[in-house]
Coordinates of C-alpha atoms in Angstrom, one line a residue:
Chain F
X1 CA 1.0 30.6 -21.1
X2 CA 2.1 29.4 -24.4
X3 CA 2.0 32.9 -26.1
X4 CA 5.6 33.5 -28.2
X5 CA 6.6 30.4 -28.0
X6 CA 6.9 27.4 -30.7
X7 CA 4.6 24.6 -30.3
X8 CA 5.2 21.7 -32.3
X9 CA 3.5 19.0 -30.6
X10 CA 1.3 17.9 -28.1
X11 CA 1.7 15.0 -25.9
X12 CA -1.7 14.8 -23.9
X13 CA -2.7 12.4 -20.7
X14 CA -6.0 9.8 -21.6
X15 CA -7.7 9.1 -18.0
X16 CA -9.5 12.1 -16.6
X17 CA -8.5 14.2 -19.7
X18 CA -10.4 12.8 -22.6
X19 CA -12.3 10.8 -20.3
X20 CA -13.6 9.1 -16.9
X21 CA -13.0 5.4 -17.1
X22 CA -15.5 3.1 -15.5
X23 CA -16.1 -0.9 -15.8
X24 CA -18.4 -0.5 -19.0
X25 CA -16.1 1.1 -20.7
X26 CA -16.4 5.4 -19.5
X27 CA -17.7 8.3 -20.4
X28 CA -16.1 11.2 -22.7
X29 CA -15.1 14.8 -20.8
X30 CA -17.9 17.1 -22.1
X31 CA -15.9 19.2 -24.9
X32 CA -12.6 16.6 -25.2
X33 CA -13.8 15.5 -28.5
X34 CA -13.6 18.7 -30.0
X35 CA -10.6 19.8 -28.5
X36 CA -8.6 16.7 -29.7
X37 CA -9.7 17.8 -33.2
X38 CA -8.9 21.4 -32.6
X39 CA -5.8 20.9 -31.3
X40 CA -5.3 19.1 -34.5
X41 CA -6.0 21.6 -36.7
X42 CA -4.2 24.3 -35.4
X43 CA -1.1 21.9 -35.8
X44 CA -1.9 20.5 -39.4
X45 CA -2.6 24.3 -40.2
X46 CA 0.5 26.2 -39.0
X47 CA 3.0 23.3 -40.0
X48 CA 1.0 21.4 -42.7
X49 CA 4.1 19.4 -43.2
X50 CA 3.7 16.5 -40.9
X51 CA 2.2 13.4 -42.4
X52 CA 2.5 11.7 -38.9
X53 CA 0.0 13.3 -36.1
X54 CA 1.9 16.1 -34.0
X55 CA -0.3 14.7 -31.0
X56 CA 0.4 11.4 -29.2
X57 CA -1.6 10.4 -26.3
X58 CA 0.7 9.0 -23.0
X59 CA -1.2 7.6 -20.6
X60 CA -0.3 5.4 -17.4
X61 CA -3.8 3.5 -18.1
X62 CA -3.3 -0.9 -17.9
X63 CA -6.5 -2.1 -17.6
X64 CA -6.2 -3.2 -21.7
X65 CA -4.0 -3.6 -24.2
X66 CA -2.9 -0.7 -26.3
X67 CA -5.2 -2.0 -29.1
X68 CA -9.1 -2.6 -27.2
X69 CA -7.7 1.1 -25.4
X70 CA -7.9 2.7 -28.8
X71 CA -11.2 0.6 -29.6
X72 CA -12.6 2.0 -26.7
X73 CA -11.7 5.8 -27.2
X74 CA -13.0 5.3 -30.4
X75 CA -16.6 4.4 -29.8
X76 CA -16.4 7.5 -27.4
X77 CA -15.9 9.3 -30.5
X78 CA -12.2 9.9 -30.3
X79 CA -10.5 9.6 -33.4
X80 CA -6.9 7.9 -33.4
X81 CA -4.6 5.2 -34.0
X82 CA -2.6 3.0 -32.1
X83 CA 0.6 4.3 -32.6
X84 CA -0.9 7.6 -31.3
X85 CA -1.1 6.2 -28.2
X86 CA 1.5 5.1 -25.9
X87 CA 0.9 2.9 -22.9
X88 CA 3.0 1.8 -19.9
X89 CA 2.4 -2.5 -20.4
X90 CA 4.1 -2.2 -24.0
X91 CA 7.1 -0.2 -22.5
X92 CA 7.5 -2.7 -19.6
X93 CA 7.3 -6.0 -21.8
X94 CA 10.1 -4.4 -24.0
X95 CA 12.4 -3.8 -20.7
X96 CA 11.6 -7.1 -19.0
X97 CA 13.0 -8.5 -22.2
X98 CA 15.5 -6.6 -23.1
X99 CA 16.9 -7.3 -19.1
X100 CA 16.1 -11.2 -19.7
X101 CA 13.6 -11.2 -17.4
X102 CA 10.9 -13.1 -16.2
X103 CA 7.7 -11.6 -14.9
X104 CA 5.3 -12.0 -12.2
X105 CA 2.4 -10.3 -13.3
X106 CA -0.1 -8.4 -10.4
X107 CA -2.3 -6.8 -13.6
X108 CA -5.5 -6.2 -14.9
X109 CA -6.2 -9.6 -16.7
X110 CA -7.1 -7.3 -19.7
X111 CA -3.8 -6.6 -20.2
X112 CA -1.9 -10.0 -19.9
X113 CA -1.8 -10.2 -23.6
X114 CA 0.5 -7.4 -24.0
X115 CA 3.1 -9.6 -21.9
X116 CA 2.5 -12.7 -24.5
X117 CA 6.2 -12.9 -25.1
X118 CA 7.8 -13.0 -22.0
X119 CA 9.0 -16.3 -20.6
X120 CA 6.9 -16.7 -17.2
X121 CA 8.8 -19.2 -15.2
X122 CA 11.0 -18.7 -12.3
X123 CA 9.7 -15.2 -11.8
X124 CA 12.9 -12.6 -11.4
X125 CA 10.9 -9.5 -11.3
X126 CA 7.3 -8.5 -10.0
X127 CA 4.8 -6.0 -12.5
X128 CA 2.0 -4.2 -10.7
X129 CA -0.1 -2.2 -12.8
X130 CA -3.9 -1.0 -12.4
X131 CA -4.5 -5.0 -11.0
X132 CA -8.2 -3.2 -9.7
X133 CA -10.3 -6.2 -8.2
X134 CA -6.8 -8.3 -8.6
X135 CA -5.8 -6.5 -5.8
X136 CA -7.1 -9.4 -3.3
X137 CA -5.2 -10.1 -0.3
X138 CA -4.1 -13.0 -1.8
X139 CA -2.2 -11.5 -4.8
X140 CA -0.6 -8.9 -3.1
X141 CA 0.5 -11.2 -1.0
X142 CA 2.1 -13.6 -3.7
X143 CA 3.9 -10.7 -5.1
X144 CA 5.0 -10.0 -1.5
X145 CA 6.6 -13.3 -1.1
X146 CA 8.4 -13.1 -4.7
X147 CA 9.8 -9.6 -3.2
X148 CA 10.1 -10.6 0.5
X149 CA 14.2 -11.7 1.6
X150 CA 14.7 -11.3 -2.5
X151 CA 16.7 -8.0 -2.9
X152 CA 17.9 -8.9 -7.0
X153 CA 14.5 -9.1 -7.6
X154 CA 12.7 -5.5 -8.3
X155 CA 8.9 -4.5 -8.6
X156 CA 8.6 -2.6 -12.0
X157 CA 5.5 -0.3 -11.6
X158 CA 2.9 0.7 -14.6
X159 CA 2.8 3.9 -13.1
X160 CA 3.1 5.8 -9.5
X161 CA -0.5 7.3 -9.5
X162 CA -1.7 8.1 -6.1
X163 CA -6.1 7.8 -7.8
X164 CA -7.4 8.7 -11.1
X165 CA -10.8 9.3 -12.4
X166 CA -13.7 6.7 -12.8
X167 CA -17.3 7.7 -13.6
X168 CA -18.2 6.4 -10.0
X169 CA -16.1 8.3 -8.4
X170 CA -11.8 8.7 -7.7
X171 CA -9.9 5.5 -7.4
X172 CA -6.8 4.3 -5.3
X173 CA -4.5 3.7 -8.0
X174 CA -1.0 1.5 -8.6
X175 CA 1.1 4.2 -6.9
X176 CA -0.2 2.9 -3.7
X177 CA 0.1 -0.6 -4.0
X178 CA 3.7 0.1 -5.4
X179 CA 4.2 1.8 -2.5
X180 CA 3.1 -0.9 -0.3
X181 CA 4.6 -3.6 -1.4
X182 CA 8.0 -1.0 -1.4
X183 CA 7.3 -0.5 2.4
X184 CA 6.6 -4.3 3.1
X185 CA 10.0 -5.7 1.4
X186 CA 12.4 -2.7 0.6
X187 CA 13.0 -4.0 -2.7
X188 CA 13.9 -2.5 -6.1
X189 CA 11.5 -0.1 -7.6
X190 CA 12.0 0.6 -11.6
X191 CA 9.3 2.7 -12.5
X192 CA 7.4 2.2 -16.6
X193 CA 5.1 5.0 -16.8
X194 CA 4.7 8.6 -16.2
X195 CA 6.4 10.6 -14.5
X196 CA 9.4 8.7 -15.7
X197 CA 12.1 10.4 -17.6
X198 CA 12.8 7.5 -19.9
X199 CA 8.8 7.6 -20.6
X200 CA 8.4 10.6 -21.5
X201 CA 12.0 10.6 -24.0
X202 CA 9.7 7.4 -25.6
X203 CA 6.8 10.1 -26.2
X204 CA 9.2 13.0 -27.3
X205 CA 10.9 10.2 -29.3
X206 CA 7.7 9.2 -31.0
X207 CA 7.0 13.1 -31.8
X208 CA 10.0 13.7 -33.4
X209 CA 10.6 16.6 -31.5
X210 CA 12.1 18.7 -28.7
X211 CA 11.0 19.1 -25.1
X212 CA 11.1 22.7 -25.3
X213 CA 8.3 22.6 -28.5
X214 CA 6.1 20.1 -26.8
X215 CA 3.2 21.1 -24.3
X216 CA 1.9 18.1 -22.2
X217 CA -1.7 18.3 -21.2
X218 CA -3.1 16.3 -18.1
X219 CA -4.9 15.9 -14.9
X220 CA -2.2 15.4 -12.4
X221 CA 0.2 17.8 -11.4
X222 CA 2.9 15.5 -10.3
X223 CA 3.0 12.7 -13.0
X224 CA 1.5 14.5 -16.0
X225 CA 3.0 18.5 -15.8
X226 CA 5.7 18.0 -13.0
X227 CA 7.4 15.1 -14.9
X228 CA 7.0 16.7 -18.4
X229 CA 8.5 20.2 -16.9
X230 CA 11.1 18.5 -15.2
X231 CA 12.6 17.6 -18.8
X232 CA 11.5 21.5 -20.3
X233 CA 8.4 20.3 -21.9
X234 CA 5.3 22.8 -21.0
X235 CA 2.5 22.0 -18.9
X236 CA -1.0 22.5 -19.0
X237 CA -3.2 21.1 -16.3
X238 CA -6.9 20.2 -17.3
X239 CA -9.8 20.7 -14.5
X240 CA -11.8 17.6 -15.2
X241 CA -10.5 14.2 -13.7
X242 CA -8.7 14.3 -10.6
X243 CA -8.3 18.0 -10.5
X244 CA -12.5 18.4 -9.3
Chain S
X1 CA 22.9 -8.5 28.2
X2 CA 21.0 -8.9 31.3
X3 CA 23.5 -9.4 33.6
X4 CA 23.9 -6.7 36.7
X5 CA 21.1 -4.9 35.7
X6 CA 17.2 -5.6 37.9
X7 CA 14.7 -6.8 35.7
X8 CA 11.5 -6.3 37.2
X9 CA 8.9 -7.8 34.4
X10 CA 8.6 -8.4 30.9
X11 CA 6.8 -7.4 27.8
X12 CA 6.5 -10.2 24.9
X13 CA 5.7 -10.1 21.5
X14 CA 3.2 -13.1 20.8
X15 CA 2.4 -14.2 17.2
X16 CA 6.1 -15.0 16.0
X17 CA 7.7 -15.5 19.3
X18 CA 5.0 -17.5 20.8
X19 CA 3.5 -18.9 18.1
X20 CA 3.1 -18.2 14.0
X21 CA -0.6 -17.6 13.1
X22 CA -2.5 -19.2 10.6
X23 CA -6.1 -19.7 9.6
X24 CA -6.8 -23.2 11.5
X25 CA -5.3 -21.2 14.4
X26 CA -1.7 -21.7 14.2
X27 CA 1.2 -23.5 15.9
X28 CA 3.1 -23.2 19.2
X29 CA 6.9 -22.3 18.4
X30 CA 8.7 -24.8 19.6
X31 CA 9.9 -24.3 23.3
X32 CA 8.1 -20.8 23.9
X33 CA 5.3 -22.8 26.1
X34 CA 8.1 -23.7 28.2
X35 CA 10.1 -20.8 28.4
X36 CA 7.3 -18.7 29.2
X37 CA 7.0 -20.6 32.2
X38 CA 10.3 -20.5 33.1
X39 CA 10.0 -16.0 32.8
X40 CA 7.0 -16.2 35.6
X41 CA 8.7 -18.6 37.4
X42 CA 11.7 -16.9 37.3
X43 CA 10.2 -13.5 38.4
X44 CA 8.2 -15.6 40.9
X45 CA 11.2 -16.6 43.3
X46 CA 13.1 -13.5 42.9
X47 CA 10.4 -10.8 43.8
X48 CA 7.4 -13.4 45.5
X49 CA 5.5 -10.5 46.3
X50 CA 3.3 -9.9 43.1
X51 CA 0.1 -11.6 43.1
X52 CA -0.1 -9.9 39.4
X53 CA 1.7 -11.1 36.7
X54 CA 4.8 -9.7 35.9
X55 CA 4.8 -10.8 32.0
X56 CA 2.2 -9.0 29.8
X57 CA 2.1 -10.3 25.8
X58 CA 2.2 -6.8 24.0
X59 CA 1.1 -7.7 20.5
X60 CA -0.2 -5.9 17.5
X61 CA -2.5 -8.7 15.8
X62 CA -6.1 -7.9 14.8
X63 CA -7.6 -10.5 13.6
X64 CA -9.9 -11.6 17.0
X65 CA -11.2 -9.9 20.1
X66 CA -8.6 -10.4 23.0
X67 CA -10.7 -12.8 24.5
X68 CA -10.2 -15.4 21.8
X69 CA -7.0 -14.0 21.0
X70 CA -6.3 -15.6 24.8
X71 CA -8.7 -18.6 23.9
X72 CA -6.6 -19.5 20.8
X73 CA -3.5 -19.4 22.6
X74 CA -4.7 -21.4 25.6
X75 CA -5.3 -24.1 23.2
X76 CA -2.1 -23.8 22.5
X77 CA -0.7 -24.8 25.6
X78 CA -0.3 -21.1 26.9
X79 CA -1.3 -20.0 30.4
X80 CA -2.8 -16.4 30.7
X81 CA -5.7 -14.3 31.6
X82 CA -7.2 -11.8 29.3
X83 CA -5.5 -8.5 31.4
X84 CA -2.2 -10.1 30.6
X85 CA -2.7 -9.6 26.9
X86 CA -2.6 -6.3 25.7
X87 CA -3.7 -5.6 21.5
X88 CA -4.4 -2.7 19.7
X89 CA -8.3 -3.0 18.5
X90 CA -9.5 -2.3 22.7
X91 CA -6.9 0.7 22.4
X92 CA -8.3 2.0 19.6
X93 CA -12.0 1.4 20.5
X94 CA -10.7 3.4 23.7
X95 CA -9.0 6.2 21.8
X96 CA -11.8 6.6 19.3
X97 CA -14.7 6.9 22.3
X98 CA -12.6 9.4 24.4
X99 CA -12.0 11.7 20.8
X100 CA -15.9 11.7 19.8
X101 CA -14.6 9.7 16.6
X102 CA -17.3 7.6 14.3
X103 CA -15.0 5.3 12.9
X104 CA -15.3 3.8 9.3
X105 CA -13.5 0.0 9.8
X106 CA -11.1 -2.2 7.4
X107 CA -10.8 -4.9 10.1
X108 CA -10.8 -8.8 10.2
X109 CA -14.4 -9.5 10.7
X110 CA -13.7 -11.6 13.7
X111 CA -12.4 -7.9 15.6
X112 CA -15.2 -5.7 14.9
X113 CA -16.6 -6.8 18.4
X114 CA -14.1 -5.2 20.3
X115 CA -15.9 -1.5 18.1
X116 CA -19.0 -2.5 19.7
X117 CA -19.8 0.6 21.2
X118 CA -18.9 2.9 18.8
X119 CA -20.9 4.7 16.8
X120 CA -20.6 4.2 12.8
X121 CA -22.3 6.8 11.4
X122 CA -21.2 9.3 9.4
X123 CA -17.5 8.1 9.7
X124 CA -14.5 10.9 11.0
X125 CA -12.1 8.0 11.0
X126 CA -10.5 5.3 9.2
X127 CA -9.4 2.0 11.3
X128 CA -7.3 -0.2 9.4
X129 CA -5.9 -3.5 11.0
X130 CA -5.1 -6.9 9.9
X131 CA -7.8 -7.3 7.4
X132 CA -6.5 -9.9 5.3
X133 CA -9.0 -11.5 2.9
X134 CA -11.1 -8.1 3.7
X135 CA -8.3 -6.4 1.7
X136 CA -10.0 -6.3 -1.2
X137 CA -9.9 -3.4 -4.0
X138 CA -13.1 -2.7 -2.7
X139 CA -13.0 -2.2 0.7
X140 CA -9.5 -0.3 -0.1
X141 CA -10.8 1.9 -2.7
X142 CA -14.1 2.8 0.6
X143 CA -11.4 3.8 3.3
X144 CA -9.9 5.7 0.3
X145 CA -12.7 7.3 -1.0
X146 CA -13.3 8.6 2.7
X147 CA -9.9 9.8 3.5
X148 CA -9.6 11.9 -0.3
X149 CA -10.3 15.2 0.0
X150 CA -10.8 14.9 4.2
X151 CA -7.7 16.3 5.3
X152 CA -9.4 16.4 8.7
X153 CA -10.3 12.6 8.9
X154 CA -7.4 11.0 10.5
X155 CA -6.3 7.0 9.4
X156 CA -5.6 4.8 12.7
X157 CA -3.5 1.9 12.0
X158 CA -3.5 -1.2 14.2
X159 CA 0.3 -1.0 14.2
X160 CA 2.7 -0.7 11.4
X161 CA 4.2 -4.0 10.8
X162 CA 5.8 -4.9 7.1
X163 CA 5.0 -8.2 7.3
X164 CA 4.3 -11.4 10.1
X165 CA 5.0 -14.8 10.4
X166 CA 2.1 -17.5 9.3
X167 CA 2.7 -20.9 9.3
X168 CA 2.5 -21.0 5.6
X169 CA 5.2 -18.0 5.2
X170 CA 5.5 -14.7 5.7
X171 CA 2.4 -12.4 5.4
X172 CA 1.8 -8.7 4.4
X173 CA 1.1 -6.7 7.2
X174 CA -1.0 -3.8 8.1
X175 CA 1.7 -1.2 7.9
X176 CA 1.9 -1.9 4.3
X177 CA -1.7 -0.5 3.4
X178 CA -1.4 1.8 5.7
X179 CA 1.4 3.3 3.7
X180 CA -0.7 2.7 0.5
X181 CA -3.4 4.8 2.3
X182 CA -1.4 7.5 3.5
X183 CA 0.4 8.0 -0.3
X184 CA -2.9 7.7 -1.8
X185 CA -4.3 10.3 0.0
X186 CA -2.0 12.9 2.0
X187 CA -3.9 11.7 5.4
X188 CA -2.9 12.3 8.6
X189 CA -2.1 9.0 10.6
X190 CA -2.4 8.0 14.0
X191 CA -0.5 5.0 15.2
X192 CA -2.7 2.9 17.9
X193 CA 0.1 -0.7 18.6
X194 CA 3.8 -1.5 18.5
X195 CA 6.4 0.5 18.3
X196 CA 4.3 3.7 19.0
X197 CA 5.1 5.7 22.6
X198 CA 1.4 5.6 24.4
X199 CA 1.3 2.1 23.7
X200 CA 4.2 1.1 25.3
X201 CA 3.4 3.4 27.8
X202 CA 0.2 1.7 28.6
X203 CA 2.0 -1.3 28.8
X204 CA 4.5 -0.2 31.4
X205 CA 1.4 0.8 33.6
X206 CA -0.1 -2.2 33.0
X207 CA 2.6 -4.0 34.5
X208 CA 3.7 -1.8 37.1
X209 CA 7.2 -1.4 36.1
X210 CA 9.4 1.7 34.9
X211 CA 11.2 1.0 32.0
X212 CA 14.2 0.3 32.8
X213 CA 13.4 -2.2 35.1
X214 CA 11.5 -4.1 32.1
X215 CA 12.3 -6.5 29.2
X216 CA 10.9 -6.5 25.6
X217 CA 10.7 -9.6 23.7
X218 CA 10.0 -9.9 19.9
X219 CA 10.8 -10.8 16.6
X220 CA 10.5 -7.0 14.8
X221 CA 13.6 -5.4 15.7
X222 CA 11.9 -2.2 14.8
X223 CA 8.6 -2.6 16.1
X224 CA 9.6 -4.6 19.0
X225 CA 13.2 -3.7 20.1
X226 CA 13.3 -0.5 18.6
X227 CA 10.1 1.1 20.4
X228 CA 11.2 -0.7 23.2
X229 CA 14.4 0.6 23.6
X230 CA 13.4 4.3 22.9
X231 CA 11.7 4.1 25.9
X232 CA 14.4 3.1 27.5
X233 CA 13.6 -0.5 27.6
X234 CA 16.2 -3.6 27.0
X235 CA 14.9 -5.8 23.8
X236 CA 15.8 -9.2 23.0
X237 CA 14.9 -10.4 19.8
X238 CA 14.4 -14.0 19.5
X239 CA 15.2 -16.0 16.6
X240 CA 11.9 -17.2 15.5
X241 CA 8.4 -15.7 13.1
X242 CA 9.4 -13.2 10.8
X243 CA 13.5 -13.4 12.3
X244 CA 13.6 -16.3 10.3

């Protein structure tokens, strides 16, 4: 697939890739490991030029902050540092206040910190990310009434993922509760993570280089390769996470 | 609207038009005790040949067997019998028996009478109503787990409402996971209340009545009026529940 042509870089998915999440913290994809290093290598060894890594990690994950996510790919034995890594809660905080806005978080409570600097009151906007067991009735619910007869105010979503990966099996992911909450009010949708095009510009951004010379690697075929090919990047789908 | 044209009985919509739900049982809009009255009385002197009633509620709440559906609104202040109030959960108990279906349920607790006589092993089907509190990741991420990768286990929803009235605001409604079900997972979907054909349908026969001749009353111009009036049906929609 790749023979012929130039690869510069490597933008690869986290979840169901590297590894299978779970509550104590997941288990590395037999192999993963070695094929991080590899693939860095055969970078360092055909360019040896780059003092910054040629591979960044995008991943929809919002169960943590960018930060404990790295401390918790490195005790699985994955070597890499935070700016590797790029993460949908980051993205969104920089939006929300770049649009003065003022969220109403549905998240992961892991992940709060990342939102530190926004202003909370008066909520003009609703986040959902990976919320996982704060997705009660009652939650959803509050985000629903912020939404509900509110058309200026619009549901930014850490993601679209239909499920992803978890040690104890697949997972409905934020894609559906997006989706639900989309249904229930007809509000505003403005979507943070993969597949969305001003996500993946951040990641070819933070490469340095040009779709056309990037390969992304993931699970899903809609939010990792189709929204990387949509903007010329290669795709390479992986058969461990949701693929199995 | 009415005028020149027979009507000959009446469907109505009940939580929102007769009375917003809540927890502690809810409240009695003001006026509908009366004006329900003044429908039978009404359809009384003009035909005075029915000994059945000529007003059947058609609703799409799931939250309690019909019986104390009928018991909570006689409490109320409302007059009916049991076979004047038509819900989904009997339907789908009904539908499920006749089509060999084991169903696996995400139901208010207080409804899972009404699937006493179905079997539960091995579920073939998903039955999602009005769960509210049983919403949980939890229970979502079972009905999930069950429909991923089943193409052939079909989801039936207990109607497909965005959202209903309580007396403490509006509410998420069924449709609304049913949607996050049905992106999650590709599933096929089977609608059992409001505003799908057969359940009109049933109601018509119920009451005895061709369509035409028959009058829907709601709140949910598109699951009320709208499935009404594709069957040919005239709608009113009042001005109270989620109208408001």
């Amino acid at each position: 697939m790749l023979a012929g042509k130039r690869v510069k870089g490597f933008l690869s998915d986290v979840t169901g890739v590297l590894y299978d999440s779970s509550h104590g913290g997941g288990a590395a994809i037999s192999g993963s490991i070695e094929a991080v290093k590899k693939v860095c290598e055969f970078l360092n060894y055909f360019y040896q030029l780059y003092a910054e890594s040629k591979v960044k990690f995008l991943s929809n994950e919002s169960t943590a902050t960018r930060e404990e996510f790295v401390r918790k790919l490195e005790k699985l034995g994955f070597e890499l540092k935070p700016d590797d890594l790029i993460t949908p809660a980051p993205s969104c905080a920089k939006y929300i206040k770049e649009h003065n806005l003022r969220p109403h978080l549905l998240v992961y409570d892991d992940v709060i910190p990342e939102f530190d600097e926004c202003d909370f009151s008066n909520p003009n906007c609703v986040v959902v990310g990976d919320a996982e067991e704060n997705f009660t009735y009652e939650n959803l619910n509050k985000a629903f009434r912020l939404l509900h007869g509110n058309p200026d105010i619009p549901l930014l979503s850490l993601g679209t993922g239909k499920f992803y990966q978890r040690t104890d099996g697949p997972c409905i992911d934020v894609g559906a509760f997006t989706t639900a909450l989309i249904y229930a009010t007809g509000c505003k949708h403005i979507e943070m993570g993969k597949p969305s095009k001003e996500y993946f510009n951040n990641a070819l951004e933070a490469l340095g280089e040009k779709a056309e010379d990037v390969v992304m690697i993931g699970d899903d075929i809609c939010s990792d390769i189709g929204g990387a090919q949509k903007l010329g990047m290669r795709g390479i789908q992986v058969r461990t996470g949701k693929y199995m």
